[in-house]
Coordinates of N, CA and C and ligand atoms in Angstrom, one line a residue:
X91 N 0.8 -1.2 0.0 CA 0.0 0.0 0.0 C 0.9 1.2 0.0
X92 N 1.0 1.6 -1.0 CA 1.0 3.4 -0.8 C 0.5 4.5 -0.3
X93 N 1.1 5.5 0.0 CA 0.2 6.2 1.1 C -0.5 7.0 -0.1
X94 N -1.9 7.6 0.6 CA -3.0 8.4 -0.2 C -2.4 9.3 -1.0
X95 N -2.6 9.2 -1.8 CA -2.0 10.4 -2.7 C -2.5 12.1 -2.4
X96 N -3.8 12.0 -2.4 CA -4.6 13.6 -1.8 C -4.7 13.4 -0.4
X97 N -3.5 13.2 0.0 CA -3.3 13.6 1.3 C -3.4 14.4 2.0
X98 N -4.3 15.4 2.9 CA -4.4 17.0 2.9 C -2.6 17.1 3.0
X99 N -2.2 18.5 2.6 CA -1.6 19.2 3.1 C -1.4 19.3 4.6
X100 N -0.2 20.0 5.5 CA 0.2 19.5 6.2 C -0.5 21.3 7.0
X101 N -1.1 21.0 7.7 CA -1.9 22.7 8.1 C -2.2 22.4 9.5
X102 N -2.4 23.6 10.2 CA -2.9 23.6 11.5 C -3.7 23.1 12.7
X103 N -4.8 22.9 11.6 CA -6.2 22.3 11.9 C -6.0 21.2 12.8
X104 N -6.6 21.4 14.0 CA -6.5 20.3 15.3 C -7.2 19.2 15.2
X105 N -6.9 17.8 15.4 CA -8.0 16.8 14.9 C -8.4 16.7 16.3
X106 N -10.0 16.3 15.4 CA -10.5 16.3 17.1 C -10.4 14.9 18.0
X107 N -10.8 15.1 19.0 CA -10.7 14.3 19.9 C -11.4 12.5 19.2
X108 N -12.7 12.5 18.9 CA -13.4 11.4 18.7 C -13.0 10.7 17.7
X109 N -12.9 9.4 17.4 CA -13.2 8.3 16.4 C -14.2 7.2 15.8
X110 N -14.5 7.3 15.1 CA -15.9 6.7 14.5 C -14.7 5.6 13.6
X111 N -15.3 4.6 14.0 CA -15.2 3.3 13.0 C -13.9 3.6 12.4
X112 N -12.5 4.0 13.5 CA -11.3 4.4 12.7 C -11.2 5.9 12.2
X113 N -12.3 6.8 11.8 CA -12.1 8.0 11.1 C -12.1 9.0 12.3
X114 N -11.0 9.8 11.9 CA -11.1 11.4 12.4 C -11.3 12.3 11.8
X115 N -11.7 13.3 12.5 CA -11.9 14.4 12.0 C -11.0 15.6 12.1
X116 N -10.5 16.1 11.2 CA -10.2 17.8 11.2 C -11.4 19.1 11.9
X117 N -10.9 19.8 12.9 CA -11.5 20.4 13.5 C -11.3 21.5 12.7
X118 N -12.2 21.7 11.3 CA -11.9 22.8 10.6 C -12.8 24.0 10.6
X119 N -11.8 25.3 10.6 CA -12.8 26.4 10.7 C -13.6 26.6 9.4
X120 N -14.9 27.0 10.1 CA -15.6 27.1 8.7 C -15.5 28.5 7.4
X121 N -15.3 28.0 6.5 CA -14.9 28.9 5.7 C -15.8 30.7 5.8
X122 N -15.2 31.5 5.4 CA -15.7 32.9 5.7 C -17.5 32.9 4.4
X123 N -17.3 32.4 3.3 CA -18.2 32.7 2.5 C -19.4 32.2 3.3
X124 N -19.4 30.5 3.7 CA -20.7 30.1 4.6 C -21.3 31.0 6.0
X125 N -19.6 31.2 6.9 CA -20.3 32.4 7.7 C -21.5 33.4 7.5
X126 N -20.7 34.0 6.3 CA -21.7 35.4 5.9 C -22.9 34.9 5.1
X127 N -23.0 34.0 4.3 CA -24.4 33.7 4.0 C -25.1 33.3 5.3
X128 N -25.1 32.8 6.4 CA -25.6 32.3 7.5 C -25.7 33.7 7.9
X129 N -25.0 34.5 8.5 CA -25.6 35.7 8.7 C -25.9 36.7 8.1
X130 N -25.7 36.7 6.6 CA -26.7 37.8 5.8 C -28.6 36.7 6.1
X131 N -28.4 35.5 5.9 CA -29.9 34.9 6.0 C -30.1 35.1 7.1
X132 N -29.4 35.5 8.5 CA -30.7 35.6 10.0 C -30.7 37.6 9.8
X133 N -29.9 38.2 8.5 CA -30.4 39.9 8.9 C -31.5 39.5 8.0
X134 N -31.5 38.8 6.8 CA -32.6 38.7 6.1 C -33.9 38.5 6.7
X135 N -33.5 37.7 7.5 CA -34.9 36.9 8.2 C -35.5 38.2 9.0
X136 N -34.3 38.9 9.9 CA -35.1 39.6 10.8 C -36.0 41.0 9.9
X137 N -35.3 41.3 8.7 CA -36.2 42.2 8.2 C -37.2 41.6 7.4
X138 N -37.5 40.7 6.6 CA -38.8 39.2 6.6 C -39.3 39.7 7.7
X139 N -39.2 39.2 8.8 CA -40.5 39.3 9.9 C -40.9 40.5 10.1
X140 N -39.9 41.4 9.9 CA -40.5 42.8 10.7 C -41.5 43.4 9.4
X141 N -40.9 43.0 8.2 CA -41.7 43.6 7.4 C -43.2 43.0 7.1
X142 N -43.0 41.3 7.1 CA -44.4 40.9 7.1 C -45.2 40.1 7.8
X143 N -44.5 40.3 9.2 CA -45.6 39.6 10.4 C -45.7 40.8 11.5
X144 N -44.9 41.6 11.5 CA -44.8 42.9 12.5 C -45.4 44.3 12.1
X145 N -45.0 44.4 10.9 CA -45.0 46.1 10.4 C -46.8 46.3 10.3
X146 N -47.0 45.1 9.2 CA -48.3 44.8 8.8 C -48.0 45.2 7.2
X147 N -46.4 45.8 6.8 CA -46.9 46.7 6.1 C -47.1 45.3 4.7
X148 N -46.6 44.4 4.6 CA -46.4 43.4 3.7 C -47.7 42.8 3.5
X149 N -48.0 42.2 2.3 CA -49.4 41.8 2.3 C -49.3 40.1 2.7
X150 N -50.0 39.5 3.7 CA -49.7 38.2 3.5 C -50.2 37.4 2.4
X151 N -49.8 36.0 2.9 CA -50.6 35.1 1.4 C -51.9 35.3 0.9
X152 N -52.9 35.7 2.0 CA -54.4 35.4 2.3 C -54.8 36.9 1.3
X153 N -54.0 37.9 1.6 CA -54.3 39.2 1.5 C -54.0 39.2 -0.2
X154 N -52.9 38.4 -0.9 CA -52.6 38.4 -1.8 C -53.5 37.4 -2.9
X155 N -53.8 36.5 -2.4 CA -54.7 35.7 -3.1 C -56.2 36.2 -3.2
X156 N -56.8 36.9 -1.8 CA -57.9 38.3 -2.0 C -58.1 38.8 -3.4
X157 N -56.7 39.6 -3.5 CA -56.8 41.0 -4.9 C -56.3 40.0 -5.9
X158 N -56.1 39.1 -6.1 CA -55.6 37.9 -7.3 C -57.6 37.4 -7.3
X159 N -58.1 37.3 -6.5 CA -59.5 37.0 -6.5 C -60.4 38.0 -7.0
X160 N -60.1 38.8 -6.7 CA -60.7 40.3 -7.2 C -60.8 40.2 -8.6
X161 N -59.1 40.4 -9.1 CA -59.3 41.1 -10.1 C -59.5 40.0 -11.0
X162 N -59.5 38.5 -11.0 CA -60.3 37.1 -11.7 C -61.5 37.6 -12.2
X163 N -62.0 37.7 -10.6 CA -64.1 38.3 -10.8 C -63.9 39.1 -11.7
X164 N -63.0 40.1 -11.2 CA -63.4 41.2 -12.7 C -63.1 40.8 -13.7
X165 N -62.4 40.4 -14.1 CA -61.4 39.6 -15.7 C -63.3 39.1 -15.8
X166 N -63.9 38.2 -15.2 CA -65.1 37.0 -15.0 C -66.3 37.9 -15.9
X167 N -66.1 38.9 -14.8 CA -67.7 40.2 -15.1 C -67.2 40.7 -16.5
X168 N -66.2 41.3 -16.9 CA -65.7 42.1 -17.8 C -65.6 41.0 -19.3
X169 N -65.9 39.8 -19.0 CA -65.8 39.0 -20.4 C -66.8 39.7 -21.3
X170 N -68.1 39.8 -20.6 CA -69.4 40.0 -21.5 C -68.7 40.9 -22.7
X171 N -69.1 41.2 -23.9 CA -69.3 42.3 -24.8 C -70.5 43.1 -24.3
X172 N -70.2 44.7 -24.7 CA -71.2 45.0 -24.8 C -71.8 45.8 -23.9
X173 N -73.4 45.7 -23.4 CA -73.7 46.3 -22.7 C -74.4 44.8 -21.1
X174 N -73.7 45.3 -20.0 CA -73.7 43.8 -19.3 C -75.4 44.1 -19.0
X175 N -76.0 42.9 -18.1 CA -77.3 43.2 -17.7 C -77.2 43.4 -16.0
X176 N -78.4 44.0 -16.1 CA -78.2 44.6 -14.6 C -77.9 44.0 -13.1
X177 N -78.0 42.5 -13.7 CA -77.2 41.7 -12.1 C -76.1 41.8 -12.4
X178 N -75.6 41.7 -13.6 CA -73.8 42.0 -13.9 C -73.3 43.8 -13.3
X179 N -74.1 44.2 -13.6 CA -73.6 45.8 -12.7 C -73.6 46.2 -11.5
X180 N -74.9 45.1 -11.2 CA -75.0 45.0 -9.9 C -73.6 44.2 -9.3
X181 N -73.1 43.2 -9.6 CA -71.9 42.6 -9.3 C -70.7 43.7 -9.3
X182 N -70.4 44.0 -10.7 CA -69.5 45.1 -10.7 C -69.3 45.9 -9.5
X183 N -70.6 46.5 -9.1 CA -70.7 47.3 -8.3 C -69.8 47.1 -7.0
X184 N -69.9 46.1 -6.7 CA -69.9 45.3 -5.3 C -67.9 44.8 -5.5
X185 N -67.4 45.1 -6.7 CA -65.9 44.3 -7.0 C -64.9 45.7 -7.3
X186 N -64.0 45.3 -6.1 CA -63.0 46.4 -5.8 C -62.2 46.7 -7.1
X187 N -62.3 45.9 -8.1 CA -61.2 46.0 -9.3 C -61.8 47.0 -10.1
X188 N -63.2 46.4 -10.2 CA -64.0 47.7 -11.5 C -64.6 49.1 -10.9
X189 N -64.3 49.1 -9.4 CA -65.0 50.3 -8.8 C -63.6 51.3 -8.3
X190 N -62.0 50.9 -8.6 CA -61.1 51.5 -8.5 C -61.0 52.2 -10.4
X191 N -61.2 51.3 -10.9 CA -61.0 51.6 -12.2 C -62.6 53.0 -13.0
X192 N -63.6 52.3 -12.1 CA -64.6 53.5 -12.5 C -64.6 54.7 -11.6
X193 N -63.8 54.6 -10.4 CA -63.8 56.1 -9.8 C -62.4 56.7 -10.6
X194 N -61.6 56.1 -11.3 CA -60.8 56.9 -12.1 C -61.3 57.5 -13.3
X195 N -62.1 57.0 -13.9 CA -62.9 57.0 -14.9 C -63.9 58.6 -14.7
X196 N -64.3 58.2 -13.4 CA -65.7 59.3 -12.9 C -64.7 61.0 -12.5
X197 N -63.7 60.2 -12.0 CA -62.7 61.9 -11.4 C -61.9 62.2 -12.9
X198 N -62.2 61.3 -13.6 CA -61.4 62.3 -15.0 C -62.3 62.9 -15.9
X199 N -63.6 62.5 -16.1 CA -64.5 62.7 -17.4 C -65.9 63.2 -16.2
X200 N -66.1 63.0 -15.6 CA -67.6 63.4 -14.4 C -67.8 64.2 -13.7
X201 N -66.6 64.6 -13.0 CA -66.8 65.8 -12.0 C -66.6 67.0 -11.7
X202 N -66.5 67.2 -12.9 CA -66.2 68.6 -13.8 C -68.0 69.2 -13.3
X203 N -69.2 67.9 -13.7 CA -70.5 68.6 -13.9 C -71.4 67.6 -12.8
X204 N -70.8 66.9 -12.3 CA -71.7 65.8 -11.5 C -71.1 65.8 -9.6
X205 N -69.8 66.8 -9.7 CA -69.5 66.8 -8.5 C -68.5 66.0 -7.8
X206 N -67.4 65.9 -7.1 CA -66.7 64.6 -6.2 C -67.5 64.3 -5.4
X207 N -68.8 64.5 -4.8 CA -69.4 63.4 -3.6 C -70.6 63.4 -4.7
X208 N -71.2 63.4 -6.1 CA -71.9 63.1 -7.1 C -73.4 63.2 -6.5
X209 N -73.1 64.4 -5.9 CA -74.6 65.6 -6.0 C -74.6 66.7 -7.0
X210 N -74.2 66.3 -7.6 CA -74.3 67.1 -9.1 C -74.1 68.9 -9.2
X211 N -74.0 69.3 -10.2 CA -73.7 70.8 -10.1 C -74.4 71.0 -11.3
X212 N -73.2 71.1 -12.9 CA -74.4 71.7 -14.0 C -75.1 70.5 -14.2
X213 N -74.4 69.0 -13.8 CA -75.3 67.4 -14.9 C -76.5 67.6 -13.1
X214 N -77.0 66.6 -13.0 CA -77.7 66.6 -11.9 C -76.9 65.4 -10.7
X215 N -78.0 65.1 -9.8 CA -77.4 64.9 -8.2 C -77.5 63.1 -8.7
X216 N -76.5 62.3 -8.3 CA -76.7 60.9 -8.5 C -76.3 59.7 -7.7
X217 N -76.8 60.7 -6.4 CA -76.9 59.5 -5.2 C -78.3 59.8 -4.5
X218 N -79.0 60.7 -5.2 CA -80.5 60.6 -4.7 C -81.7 59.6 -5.1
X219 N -82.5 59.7 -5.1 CA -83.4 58.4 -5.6 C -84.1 59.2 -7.0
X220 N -84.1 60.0 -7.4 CA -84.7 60.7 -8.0 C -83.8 60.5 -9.6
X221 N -84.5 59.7 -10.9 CA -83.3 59.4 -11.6 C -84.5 60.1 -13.0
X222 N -83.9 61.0 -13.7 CA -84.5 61.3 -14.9 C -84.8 60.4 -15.9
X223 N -83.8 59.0 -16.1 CA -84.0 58.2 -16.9 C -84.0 57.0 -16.9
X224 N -84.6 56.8 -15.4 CA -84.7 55.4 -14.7 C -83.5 55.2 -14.2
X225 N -84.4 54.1 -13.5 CA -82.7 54.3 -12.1 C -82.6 52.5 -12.1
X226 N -82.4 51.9 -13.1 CA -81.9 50.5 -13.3 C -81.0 50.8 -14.0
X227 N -79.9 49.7 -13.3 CA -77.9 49.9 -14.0 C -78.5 50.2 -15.4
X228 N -79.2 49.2 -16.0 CA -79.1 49.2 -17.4 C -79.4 50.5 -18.1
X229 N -80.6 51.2 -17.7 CA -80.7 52.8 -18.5 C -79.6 53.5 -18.1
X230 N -79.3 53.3 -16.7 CA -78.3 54.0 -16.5 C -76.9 54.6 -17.3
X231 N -76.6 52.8 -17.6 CA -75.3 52.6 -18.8 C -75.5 53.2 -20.1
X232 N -77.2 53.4 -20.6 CA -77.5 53.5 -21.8 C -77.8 55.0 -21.6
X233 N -77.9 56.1 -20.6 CA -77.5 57.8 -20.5 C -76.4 57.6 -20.8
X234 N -75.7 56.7 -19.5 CA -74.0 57.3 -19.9 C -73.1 56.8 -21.0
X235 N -73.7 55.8 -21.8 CA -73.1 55.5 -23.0 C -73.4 56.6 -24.5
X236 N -74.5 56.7 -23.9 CA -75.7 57.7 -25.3 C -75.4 59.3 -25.2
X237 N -75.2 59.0 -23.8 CA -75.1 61.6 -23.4 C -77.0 61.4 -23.5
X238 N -77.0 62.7 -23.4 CA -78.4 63.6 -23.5 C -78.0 65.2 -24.0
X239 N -77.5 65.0 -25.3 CA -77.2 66.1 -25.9 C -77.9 67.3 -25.9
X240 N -78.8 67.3 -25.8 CA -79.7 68.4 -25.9 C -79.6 69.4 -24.6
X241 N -79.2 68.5 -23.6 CA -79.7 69.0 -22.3 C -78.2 69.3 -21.6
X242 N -76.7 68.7 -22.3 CA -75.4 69.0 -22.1 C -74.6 67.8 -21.5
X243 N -75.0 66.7 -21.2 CA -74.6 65.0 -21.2 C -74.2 65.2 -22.3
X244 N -72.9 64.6 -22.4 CA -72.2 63.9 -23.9 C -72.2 62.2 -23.5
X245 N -72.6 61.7 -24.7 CA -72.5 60.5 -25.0 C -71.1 60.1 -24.7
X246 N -70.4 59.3 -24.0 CA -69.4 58.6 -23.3 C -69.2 57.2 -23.9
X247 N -70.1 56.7 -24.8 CA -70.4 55.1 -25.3 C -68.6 55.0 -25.7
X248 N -68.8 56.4 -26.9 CA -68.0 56.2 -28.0 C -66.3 57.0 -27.8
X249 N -66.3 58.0 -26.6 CA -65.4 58.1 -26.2 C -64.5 57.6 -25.3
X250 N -64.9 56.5 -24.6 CA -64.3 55.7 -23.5 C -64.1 54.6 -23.5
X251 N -65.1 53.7 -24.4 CA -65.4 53.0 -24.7 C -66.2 51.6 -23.9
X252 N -67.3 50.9 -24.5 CA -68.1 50.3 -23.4 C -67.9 49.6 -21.9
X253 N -66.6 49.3 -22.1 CA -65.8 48.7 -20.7 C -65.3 50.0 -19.7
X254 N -65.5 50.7 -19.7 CA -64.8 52.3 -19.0 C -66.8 52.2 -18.3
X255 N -67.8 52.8 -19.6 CA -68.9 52.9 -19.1 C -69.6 52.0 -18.0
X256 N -69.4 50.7 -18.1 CA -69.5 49.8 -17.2 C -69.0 50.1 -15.8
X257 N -67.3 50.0 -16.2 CA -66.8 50.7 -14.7 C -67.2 51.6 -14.3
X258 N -68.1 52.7 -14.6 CA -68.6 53.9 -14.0 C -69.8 54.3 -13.7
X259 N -70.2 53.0 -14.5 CA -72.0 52.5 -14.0 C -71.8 52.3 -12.5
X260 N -71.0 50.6 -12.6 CA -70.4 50.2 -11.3 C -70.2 50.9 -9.9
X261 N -69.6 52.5 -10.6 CA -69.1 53.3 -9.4 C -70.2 53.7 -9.2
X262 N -71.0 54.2 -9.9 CA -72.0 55.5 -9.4 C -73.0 54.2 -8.4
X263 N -73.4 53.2 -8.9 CA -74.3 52.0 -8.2 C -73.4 51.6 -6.7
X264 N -71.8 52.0 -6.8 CA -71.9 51.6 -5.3 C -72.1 52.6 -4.5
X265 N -72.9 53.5 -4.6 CA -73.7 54.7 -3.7 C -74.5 54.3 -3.4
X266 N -75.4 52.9 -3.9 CA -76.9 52.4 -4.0 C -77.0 51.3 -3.5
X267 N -78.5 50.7 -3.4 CA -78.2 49.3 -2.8 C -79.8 49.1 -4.1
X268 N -79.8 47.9 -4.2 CA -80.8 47.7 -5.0 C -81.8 47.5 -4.5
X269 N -83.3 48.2 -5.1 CA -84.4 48.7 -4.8 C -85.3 47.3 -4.8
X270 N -86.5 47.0 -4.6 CA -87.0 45.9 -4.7 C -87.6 45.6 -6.7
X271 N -87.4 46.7 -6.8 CA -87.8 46.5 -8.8 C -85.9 46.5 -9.5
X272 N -84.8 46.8 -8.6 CA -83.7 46.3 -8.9 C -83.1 47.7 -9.4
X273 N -84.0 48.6 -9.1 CA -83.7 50.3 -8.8 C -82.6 50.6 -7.9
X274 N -82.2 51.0 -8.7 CA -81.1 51.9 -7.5 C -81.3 52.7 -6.8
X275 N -81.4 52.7 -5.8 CA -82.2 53.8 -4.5 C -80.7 54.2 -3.5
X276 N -80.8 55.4 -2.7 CA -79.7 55.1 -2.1 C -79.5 54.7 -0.5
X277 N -78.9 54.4 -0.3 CA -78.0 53.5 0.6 C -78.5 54.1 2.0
Ligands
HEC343 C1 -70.7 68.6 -19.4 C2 -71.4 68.2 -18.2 C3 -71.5 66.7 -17.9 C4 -70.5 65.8 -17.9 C5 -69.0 66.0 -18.1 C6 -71.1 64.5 -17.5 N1 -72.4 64.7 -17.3 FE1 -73.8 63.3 -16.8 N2 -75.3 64.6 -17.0 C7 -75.1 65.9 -17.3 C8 -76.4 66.6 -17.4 C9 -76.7 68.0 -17.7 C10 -77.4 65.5 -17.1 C11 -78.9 65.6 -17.0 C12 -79.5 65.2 -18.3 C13 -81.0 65.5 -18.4 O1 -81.4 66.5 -17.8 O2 -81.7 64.7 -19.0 C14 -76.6 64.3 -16.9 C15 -77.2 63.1 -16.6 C16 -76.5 62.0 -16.2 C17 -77.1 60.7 -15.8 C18 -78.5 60.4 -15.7 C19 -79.0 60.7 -14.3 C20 -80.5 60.5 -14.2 O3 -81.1 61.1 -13.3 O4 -81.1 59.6 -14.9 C21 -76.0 59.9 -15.5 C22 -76.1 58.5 -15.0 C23 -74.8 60.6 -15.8 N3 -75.1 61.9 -16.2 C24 -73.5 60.1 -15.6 C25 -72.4 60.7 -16.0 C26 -71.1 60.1 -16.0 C27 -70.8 58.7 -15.6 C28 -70.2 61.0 -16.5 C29 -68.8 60.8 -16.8 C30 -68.4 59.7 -17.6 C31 -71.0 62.2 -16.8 N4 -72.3 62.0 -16.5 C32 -70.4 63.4 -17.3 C33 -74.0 66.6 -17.6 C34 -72.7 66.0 -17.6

């Protein structure tokens, strides 16, 4: 027998005390790279916890799968073409995805004449019960898709196009709760 050829080198390292089945061990320091990954992962960890079990500010899983649920339903409601029917607006209404998207909608193009709390100024008031052209989503969508030109409503169908009008149906109905004829009355 010859001796091992990759024999360690001849270095400082203390063997330790024990023997297993003949073998020792070198009492070796652990290299610097593993140190610092072991403790960059416990600073990691501590700002992990602080940011999403302490702060609150982090959204957990539950919180994340929520607005992944949301905006599905919406993707769900929003398939229809067209003009939806009034349990679909009624839904809309009620789904955080199309009622963030129709209050952007309503503060860019509506409140110039309908107001930011939508008691109206030159258009009229549209959280009262009192509706000029019926107060079901569906006439509703079909004022605000059509205008009432004569009277200074611009038709919106063709400017925004019918998925905007929907979301802004949506918004103005979540001021309402549905009437027993499916009227929108307010809240
Ligand atoms: C230039 C002013 C103006 C703007 C901008 C405007 N409206 Fe109007 N709107 C009016 C007027 C005026 C009326 C009343 C029409 C009538 O007397 O028949 C009206 C009526 C309506 C009605 C019917 C209310 C009822 O009682 O039946 C709805 C709904 C409505 N607007 C929604 C909107 C939405 C949504 C937007 C934005 C996308 C919008 N309006 C932008 C002036 C405006």
């Amino acid at each position: 027998m010859t001796a091992p050829q990759n024999k360690p080198d001849l270095h400082e390292d203390p063997i330790r005390e024990h023997t297993y089945d003949g073998i020792q061990e070198y009492d070796k320091r652990l290299p610097n790279w593993w140190l610092w990954t072991l403790y960059g992962s416990i600073i990691f960890s501590i700002g992990y916890w602080f940011y999403y079990e302490q702060s609150g500010a982090g959204p957990t899983g539950i919180e994340k799968l929520e607005s992944r649920m949301v905006e599905l339903e919406a993707a769900r409601l929003a398939a229809g073409v067209g003009k939806p029917e009034d349990s679909i607006l009624w839904e809309m209404s009620r789904n955080e995805a199309f009622l963030s998207s129709g209050r952007r909608i309503y503060e860019t193009n509506c409140v110039a004449c309908h107001g930011t709390d939508l008691r109206g100024g030159v258009g009229n008031n549209l959280i009262d019960d009192t509706w000029l052209h019926g107060g079901l989503p569906s006439q509703m969508w079909d004022v605000i898709s059509d205008g009432v030109l004569e009277k200074g409503m611009p038709g919106w169908g063709t400017l925004i196009g019918e998925r905007s009008v929907s979301a802004v149906t949506a918004y103005i109905l979540s001021y309402h709760e549905e009437g027993p004829e499916g009227q929108a009355r307010p809240r």
